[in-house]
Short mmCIF file of C-alpha atoms and ligand atoms in Angstrom, two decimals:
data_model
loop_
_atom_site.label_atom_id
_atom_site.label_comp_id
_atom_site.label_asym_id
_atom_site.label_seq_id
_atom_site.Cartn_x
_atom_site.Cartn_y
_atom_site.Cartn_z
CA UNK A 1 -71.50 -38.92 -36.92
CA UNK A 2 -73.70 -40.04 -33.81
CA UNK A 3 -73.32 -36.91 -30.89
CA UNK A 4 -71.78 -39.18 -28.44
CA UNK A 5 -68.72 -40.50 -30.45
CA UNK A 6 -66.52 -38.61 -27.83
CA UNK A 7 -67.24 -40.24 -25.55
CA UNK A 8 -65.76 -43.15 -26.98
CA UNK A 9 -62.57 -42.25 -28.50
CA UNK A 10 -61.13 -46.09 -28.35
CA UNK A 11 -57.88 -46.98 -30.32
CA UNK A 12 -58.54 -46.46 -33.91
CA UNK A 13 -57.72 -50.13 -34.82
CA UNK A 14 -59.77 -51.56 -32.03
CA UNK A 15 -62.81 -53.34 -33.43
CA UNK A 16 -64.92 -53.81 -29.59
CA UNK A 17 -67.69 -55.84 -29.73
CA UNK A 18 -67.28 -57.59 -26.73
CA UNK A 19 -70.00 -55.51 -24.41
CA UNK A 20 -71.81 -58.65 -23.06
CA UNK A 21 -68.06 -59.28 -21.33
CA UNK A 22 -66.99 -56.07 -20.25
CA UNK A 23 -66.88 -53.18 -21.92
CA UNK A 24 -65.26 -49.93 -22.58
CA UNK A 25 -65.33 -46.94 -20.42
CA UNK A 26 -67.07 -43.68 -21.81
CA UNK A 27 -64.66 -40.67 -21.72
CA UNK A 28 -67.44 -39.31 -18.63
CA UNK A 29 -66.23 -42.07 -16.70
CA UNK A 30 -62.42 -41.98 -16.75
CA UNK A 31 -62.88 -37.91 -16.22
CA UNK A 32 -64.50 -38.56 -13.13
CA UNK A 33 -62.17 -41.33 -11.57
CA UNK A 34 -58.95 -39.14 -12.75
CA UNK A 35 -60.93 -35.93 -10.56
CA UNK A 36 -61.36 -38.07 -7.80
CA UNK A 37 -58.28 -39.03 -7.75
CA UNK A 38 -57.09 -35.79 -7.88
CA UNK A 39 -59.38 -34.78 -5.27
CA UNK A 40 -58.30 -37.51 -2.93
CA UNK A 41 -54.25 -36.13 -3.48
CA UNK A 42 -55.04 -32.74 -2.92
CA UNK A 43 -58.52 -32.69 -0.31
CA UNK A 44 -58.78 -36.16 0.99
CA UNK A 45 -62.16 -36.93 2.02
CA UNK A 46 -62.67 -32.92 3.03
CA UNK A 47 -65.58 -32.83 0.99
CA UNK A 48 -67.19 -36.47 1.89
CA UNK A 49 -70.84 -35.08 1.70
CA UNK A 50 -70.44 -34.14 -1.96
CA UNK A 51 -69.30 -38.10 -2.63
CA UNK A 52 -71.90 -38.88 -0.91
CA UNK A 53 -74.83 -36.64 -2.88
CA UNK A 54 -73.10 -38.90 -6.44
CA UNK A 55 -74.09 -42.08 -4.49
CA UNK A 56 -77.31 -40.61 -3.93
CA UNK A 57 -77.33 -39.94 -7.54
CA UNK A 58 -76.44 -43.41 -8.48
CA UNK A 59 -79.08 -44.87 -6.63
CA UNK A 60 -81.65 -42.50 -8.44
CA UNK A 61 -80.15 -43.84 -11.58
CA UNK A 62 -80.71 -47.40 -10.61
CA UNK A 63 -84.02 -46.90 -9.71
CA UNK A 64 -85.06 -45.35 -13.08
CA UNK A 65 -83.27 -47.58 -15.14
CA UNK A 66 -84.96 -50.08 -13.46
CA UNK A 67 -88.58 -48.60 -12.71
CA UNK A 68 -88.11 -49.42 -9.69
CA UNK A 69 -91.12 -47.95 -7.15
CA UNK A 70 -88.44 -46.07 -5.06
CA UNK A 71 -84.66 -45.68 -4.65
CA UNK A 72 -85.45 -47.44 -1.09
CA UNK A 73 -85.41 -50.87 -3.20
CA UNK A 74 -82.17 -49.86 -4.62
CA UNK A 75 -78.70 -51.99 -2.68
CA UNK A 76 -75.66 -51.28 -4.21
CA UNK A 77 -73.38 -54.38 -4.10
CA UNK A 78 -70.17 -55.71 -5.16
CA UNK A 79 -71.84 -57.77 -8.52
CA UNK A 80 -74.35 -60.06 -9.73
CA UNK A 81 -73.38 -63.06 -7.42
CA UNK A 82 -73.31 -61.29 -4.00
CA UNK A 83 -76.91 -59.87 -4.93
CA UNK A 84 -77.67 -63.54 -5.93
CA UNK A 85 -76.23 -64.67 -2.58
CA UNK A 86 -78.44 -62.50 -0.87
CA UNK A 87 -81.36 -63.88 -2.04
CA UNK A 88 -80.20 -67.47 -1.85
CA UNK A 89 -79.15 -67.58 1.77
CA UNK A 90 -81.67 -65.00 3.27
CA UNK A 91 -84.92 -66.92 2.07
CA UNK A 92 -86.24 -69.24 4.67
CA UNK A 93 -85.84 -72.64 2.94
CA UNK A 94 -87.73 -76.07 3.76
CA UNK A 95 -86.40 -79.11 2.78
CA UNK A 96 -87.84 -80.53 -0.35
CA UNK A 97 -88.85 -76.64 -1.88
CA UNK A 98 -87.69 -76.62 -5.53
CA UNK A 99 -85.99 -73.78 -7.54
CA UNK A 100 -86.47 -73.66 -11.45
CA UNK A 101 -83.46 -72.31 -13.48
CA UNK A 102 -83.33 -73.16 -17.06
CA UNK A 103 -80.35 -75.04 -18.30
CA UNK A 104 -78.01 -72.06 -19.79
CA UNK A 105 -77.60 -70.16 -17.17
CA UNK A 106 -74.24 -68.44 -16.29
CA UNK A 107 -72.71 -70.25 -13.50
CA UNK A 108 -73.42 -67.42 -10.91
CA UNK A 109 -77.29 -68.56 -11.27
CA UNK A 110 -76.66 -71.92 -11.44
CA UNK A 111 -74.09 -72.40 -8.48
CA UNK A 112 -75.60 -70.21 -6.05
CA UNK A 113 -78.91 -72.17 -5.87
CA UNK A 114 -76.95 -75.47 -5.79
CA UNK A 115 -75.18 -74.51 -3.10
CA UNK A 116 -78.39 -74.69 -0.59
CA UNK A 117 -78.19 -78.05 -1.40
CA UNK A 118 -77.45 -79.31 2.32
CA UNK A 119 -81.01 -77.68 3.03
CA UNK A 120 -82.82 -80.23 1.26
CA UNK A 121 -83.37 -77.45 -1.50
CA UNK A 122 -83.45 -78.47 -5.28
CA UNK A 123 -82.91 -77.27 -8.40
CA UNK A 124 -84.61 -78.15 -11.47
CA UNK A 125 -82.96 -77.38 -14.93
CA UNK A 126 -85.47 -76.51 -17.50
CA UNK A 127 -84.76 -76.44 -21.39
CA UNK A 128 -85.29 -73.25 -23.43
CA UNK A 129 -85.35 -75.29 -26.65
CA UNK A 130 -88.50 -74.98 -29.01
CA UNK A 131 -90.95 -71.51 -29.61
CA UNK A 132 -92.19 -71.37 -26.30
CA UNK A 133 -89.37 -71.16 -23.62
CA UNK A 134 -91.31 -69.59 -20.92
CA UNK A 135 -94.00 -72.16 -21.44
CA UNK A 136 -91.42 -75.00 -20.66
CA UNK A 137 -90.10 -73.08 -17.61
CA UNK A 138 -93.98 -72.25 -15.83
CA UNK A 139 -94.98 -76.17 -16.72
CA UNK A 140 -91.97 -77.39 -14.83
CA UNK A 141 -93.37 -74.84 -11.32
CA UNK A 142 -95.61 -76.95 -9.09
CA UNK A 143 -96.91 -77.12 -5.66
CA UNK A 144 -92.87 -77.45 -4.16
CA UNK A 145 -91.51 -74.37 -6.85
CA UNK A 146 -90.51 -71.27 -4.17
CA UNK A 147 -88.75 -69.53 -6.76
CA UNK A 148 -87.70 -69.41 -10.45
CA UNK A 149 -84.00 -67.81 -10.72
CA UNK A 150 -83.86 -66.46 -14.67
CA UNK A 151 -81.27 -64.82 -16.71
CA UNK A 152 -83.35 -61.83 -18.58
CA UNK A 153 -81.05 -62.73 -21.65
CA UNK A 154 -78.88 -66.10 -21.91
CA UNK A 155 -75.05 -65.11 -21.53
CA UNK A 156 -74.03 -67.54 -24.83
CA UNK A 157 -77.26 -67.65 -27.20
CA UNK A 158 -78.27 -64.17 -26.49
CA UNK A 159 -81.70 -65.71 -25.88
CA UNK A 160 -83.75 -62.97 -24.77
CA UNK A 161 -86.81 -64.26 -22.33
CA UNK A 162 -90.29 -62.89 -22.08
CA UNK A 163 -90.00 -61.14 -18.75
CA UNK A 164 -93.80 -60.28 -18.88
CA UNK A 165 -95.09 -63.28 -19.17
CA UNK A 166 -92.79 -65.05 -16.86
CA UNK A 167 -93.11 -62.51 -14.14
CA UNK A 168 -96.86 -63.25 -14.19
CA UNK A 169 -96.95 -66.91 -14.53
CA UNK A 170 -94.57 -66.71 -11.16
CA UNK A 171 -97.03 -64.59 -9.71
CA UNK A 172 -100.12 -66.43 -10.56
CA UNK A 173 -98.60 -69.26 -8.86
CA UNK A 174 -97.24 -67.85 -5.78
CA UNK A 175 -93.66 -68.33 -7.18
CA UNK A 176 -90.98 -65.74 -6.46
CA UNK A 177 -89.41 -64.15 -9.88
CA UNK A 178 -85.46 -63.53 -9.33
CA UNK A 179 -84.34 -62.20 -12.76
CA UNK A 180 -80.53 -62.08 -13.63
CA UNK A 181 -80.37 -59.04 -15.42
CA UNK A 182 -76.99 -58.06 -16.11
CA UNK A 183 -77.09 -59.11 -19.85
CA UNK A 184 -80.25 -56.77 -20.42
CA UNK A 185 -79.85 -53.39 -17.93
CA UNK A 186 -78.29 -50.98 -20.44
CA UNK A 187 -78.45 -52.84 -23.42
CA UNK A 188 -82.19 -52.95 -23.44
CA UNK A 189 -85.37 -51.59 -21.34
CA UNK A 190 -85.89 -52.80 -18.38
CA UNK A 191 -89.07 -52.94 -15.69
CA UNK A 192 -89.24 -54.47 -12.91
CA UNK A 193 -92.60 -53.24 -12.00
CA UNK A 194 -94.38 -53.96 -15.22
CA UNK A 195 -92.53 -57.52 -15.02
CA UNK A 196 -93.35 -58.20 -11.33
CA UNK A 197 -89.98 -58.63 -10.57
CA UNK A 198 -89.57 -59.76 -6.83
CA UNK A 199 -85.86 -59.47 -7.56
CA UNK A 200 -83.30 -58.40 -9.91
CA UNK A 201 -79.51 -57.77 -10.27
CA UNK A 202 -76.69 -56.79 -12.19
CA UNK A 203 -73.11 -55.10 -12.22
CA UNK A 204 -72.01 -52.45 -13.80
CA UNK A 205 -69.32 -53.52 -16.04
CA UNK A 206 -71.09 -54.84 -19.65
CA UNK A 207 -73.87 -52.72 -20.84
CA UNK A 208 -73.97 -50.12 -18.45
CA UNK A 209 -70.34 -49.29 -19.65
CA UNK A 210 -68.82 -48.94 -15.62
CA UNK A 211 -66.05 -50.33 -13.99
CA UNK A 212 -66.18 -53.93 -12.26
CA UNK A 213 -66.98 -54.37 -8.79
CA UNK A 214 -70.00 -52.47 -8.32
CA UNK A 215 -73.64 -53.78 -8.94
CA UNK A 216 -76.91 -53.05 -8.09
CA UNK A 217 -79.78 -54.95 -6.78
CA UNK A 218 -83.39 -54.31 -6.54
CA UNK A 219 -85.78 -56.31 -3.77
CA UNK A 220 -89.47 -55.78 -3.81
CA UNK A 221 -90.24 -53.32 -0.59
CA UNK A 222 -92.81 -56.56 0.55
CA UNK A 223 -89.95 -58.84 0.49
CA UNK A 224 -87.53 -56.95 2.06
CA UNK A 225 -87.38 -58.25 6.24
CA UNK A 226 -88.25 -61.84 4.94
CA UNK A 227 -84.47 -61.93 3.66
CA UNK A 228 -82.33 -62.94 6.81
CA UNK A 229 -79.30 -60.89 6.61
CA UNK A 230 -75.41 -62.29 6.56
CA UNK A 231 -73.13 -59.17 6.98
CA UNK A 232 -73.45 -56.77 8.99
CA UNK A 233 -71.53 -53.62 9.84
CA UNK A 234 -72.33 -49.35 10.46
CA UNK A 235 -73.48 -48.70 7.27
CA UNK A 236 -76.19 -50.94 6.99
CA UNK A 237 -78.39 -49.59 9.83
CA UNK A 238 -81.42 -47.54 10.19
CA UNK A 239 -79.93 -44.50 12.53
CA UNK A 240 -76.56 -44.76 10.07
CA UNK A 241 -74.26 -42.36 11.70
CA UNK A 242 -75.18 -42.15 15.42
CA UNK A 243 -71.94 -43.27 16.29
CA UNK A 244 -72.68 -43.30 20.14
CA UNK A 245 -75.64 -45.45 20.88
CA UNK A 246 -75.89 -48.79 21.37
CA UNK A 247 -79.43 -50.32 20.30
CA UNK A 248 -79.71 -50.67 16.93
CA UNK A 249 -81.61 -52.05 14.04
CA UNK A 250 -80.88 -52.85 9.97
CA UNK A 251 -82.19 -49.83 8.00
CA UNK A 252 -85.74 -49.84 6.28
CA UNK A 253 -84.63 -49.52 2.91
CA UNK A 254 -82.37 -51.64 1.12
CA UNK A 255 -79.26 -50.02 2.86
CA UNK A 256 -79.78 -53.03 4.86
CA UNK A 257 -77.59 -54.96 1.89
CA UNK A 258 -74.99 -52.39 2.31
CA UNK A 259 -72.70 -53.46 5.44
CA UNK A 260 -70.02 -51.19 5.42
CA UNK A 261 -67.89 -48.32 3.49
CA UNK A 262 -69.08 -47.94 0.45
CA UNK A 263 -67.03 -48.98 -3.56
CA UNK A 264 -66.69 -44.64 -3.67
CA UNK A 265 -64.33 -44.92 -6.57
CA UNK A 266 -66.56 -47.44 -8.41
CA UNK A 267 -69.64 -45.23 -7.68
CA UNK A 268 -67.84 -42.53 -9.18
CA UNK A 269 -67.39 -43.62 -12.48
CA UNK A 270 -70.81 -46.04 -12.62
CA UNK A 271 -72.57 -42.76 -11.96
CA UNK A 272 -70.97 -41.06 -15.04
CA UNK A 273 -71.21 -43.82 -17.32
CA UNK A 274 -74.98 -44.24 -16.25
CA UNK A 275 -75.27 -40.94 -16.85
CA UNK A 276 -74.57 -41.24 -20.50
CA UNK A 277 -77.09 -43.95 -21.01
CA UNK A 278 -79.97 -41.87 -19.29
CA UNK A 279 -78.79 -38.84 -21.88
CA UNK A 280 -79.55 -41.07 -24.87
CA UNK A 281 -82.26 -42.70 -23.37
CA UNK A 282 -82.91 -46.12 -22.59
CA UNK A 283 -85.42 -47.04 -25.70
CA UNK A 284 -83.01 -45.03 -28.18
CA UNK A 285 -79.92 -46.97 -26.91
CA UNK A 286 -82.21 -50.23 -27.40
CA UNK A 287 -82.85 -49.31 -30.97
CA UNK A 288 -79.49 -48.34 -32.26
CA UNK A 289 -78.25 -51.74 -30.31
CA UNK A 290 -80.71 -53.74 -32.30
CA UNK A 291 -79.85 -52.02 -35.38
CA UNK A 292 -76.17 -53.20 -35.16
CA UNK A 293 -77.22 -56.77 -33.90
CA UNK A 294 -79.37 -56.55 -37.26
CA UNK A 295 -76.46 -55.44 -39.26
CA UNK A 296 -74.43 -58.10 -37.85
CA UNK A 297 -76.85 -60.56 -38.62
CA UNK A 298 -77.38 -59.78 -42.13
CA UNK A 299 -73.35 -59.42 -42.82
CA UNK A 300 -73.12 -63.37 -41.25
CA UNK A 301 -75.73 -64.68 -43.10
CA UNK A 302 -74.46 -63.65 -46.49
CA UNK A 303 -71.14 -65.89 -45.41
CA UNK A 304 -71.19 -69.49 -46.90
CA UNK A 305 -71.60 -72.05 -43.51
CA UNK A 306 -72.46 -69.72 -40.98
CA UNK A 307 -75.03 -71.37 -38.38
CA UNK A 308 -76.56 -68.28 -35.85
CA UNK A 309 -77.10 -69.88 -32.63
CA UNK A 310 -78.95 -66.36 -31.73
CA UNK A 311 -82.74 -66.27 -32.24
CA UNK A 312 -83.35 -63.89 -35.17
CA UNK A 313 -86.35 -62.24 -34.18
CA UNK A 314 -85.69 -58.77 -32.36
CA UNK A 315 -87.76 -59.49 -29.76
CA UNK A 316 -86.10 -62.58 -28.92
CA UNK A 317 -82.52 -61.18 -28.00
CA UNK A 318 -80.78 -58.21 -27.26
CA UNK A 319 -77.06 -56.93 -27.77
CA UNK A 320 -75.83 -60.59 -28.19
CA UNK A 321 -75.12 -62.50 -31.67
CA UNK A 322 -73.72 -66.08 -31.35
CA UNK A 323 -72.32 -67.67 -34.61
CA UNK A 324 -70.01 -70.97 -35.82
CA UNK A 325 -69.24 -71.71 -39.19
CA UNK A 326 -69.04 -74.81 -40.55
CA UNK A 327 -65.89 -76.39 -40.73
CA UNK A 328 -64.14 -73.77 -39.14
CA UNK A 329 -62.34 -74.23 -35.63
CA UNK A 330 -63.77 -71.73 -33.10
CA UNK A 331 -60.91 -71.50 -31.32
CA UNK A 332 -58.73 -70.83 -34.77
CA UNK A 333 -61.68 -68.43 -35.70
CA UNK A 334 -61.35 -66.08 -32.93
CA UNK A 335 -57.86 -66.42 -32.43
CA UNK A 336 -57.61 -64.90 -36.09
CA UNK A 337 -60.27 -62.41 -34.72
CA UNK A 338 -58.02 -61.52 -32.42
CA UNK A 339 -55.57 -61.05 -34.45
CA UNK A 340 -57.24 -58.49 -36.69
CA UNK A 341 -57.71 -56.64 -33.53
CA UNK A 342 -61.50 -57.61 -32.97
CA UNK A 343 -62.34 -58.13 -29.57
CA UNK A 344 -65.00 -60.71 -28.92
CA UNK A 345 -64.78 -63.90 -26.74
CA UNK A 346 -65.88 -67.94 -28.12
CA UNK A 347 -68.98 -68.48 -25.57
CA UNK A 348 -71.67 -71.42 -26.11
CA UNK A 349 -72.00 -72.91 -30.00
CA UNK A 350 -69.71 -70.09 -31.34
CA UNK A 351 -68.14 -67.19 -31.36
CA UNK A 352 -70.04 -64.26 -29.23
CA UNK A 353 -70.16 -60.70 -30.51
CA UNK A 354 -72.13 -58.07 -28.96
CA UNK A 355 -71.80 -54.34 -29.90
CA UNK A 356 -73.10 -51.37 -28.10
CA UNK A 357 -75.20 -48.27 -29.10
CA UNK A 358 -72.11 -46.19 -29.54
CA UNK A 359 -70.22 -48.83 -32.26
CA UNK A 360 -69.31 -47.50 -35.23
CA UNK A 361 -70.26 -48.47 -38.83
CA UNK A 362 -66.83 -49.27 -39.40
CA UNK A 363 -66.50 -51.94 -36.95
CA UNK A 364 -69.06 -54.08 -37.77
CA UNK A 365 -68.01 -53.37 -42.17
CA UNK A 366 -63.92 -54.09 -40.93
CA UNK A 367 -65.17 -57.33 -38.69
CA UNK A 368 -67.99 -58.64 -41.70
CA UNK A 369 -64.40 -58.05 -43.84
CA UNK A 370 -61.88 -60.17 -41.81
CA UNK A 371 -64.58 -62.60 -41.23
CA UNK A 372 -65.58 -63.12 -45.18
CA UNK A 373 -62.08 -63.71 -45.52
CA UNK A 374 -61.83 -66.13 -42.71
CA UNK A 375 -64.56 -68.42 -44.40
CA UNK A 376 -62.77 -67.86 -47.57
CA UNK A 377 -59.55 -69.74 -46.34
C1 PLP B 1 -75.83 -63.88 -17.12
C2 PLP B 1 -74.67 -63.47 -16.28
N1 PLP B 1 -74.79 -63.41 -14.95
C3 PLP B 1 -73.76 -63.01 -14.16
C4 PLP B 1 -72.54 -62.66 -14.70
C5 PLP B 1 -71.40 -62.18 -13.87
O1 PLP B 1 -71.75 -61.97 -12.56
P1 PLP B 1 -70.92 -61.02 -11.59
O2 PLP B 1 -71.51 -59.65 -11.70
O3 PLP B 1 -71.15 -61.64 -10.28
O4 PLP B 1 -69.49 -61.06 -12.00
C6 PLP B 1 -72.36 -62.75 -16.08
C7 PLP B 1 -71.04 -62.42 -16.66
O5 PLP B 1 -70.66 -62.81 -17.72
C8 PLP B 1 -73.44 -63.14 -16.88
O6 PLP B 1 -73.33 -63.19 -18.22
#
C-alpha cells in the first residue's frame, strides 16, 4: 500500500479520476482549514504573524515547484485568468502586434487575448495537428508576434507541449513565452527557468490537490515594471505596513500583483496540500502519474472501438487520457460512468479521465470493468 494512502481516505465507492477538473483534498488540507477555523472561533486573528509565516511558506513552495529564481517572482492570485489578465492588460500594446495561441486552448487563454481586441491587437490560432506542434506554432511568429500565450498541456487531448523548445524558439525571436500551466504544475515537473518562461500561471485546485480560488503566478524579475498595474490597494506596496505616510510606491517583488487582504483560508490549505506533493517529490509524483495514465491506456485499448484522442507517447502528455468509442454516445457513456460512481467529465473528442499519483489500483481495475461492460452493451 503506497505511504500516503491516508491522506486520501475518499468514499470507498468513489472511483476519482477527474484531477484535470478539480480534485480531492488530501487529509493535510482539511486538518488545516478545520484548525483555522478553530483558531479563528477561539483567537481571532491574535496570532496574525504565524498566518502570515504559512503564506511565506506558500510562496517558497511556489517558487520551488516552479524553479523559479526567487520567491520575489512569486504573486499569489485568485486563478489562472486573473494572472492571465495581468499579463494581457499590463503589456504595452500597438495596434497591429499579433499574439499566437494554438487552437485548443481553454477559453481563459483564448478570451483574454481577444479581449484587447479594441487595441488593434490580434490573435492568431495555430493548429497542433501533425508530429511537430511546436514547429507549427514558431512558423506562424513573425516580425508583428509580441507574445505566444500556450497551455503547457491541452485541457481536452491532454496534449502535452515541448516547453523547451518553445521557450527558446520565443526567445530566439524576441517573442514573450506566457505558458498556461495549470494542467502540468503538480501533475508533472515543471521549470520555468530551464524553459525561459517569461510567464506562467496556475490555480491550485487540479493537480496541486488545493481548494479553488487561489493561484499562483510567476513573472520574470526583467519583466516585472513593464506590466502596467490595474488594482491597487495596501498590500501591494513596497513599505507594506507603514500605515501613516503618504508617498508611496508598488513593491519590488511581485507583491505588486497582490492588492489587498490576502485568500488566508485558501493559503491555508494550498500550503498543506503543496506540502504533500513536495514530500513525494515532484519527479516521483510524475512517474506514478504516468504509470496510471499507462495503465489506463493499455485497459482502453484492449476494448473493441475505442479511439484515444491522447497522444500515446509519455512524453507527449501528462495526467490526461481522452477516449470515445465507436458507436457509443458520450453523453450516455459518462452518464453510465456516473452512475457506477466514476467521476470524470466528457471534454473534447471523448470522455476525459485523469488520475493522480495517489489513485488506487482498484480504481482504474473497477473503471476498465464498468467500461468493458459499457462497450459490451
Ligand atoms: C488549461 C486551463 N486553463 C485554465 C483553467 C481554469 O482557469 P482558472 O484558474 O482561471 O479557473 C482550466 C480549467 O479547466 C484549464 O484547463
Amino acid at each position: 500500500m503506497y505511504a500516503f494512502h491516508d491522506e486520501f481516505q475518499q468514499d470507498p465507492g468513489l472511483r476519482y479520476l477527474n484531477h484535470a477538473a478539480v480534485a480531492p483534498w488530501p487529509r493535510r488540507a482539511s486538518l488545516a482549514v478545520a484548525q483555522f477555523a478553530e483558531q479563528n472561533v477561539l483567537l481571532g486573528a491574535r496570532d496574525y504573524a504565524d498566518w502570515m509565516d504559512v503564506e511565506l511558506r506558500l510562496r517558497e513552495r511556489f517558487m520551488r515547484l516552479l524553479n523559479a529564481p526567487s520567491s520575489d517572482d512569486i504573486a499569489l492570485v485568485k486563478n489562472t485568468s486573473e494572472a492571465l489578465s495581468f499579463v494581457a492588460f499590463g503589456l504595452d500594446w500597438q495596434p497591429g502586434q499579433q499574439i499566437i495561441i494554438s487552437d485548443e486552448e481553454f477559453p481563459s487563454n483564448r478570451i483574454v487575448w481577444e479581449a484587447l481586441a479594441p487595441l488593434g491587437v490580434e490573435v492568431v490560432q495555430v493548429s497542433l495537428s501533425g508530429s511537430d506542434p511546436e514547429q507549427n506554432l514558431l512558423n506562424a511568429c513573425g516580425p508583428k508576434t509580441r507574445l505566444m500565450a500556450i497551455s503547457a498541456v491541452q485541457f481536452a487531448s491532454g496534449l502535452r507541449l515541448d516547453l523547451n523548445k518553445l521557450g527558446h524558439g520565443c526567445r530566439q525571436r524576441g517573442v514573450l513565452f506566457c505558458v498556461d500551466a495549470i494542467q502540468q504544475l503538480g501533475a508533472q515537473p515543471f521549470d520555468v527557468q530551464a524553459n525561459q518562461c517569461d510567464f506562467a500561471m496556475a490555480d491550485g485546485h487540479k493537480w496541486l490537490l488545493g481548494p479553488e480560488g487561489l493561484g499562483v503566478f510567476y513573472c520574470r524579475a526583467e519583466l516585472r515594471e513593464q506590466l502596467k498595474l490595474h488594482e491597487y490597494g495596501w498590500h501591494m506596496l513596497e513599505r507594506m505596513g507603514d500605515y501613516t505616510r503618504t508617498d508611496w510606491e508598488p513593491a519590488k517583488s511581485a507583491r505588486r500583483f497582490e492588492c489587498g487582504s490576502p485568500n488566508m483560508l485558501g493559503a491555508m490549505a494550498l500550503e498543506a496540500s503543496l506540502s504533500l506533493l513536495e514530500e513525494v517529490g515532484m519527479a516521483q509524483v510524475g512517474q506514478l502519474i504516468e504509470e496510471r495514465v499507462q495503465w489506463l491506456q493499455d485497459g482502453l485499448s484492449a476494448l473493441p472501438g475505442v479511439a484515444l484522442h491522447t497522444p500515446l507517447n509519455p512524453l507527449r502528455r501528462a495526467g490526461i487520457i481522452t477516449f470515445s468509442v465507436d458507436g457509443q454516445d458520450t453523453q450516455a457513456l459518462y452518464q453510465r460512468l456516473k452512475q457506477e460512481n466514476v467521476v470524470c467529465i466528457p471534454r473534447g473528442k471523448g470522455i476525459r479521465l485523469s488520475p493522480h499519483f495517489y489513485t488506487q489500483a482498484r480504481v482504474i481495475e473497477e473503471t476498465l470493468t464498468v467500461l468493458s461492460q459499457a462497450v459490451a452493451g
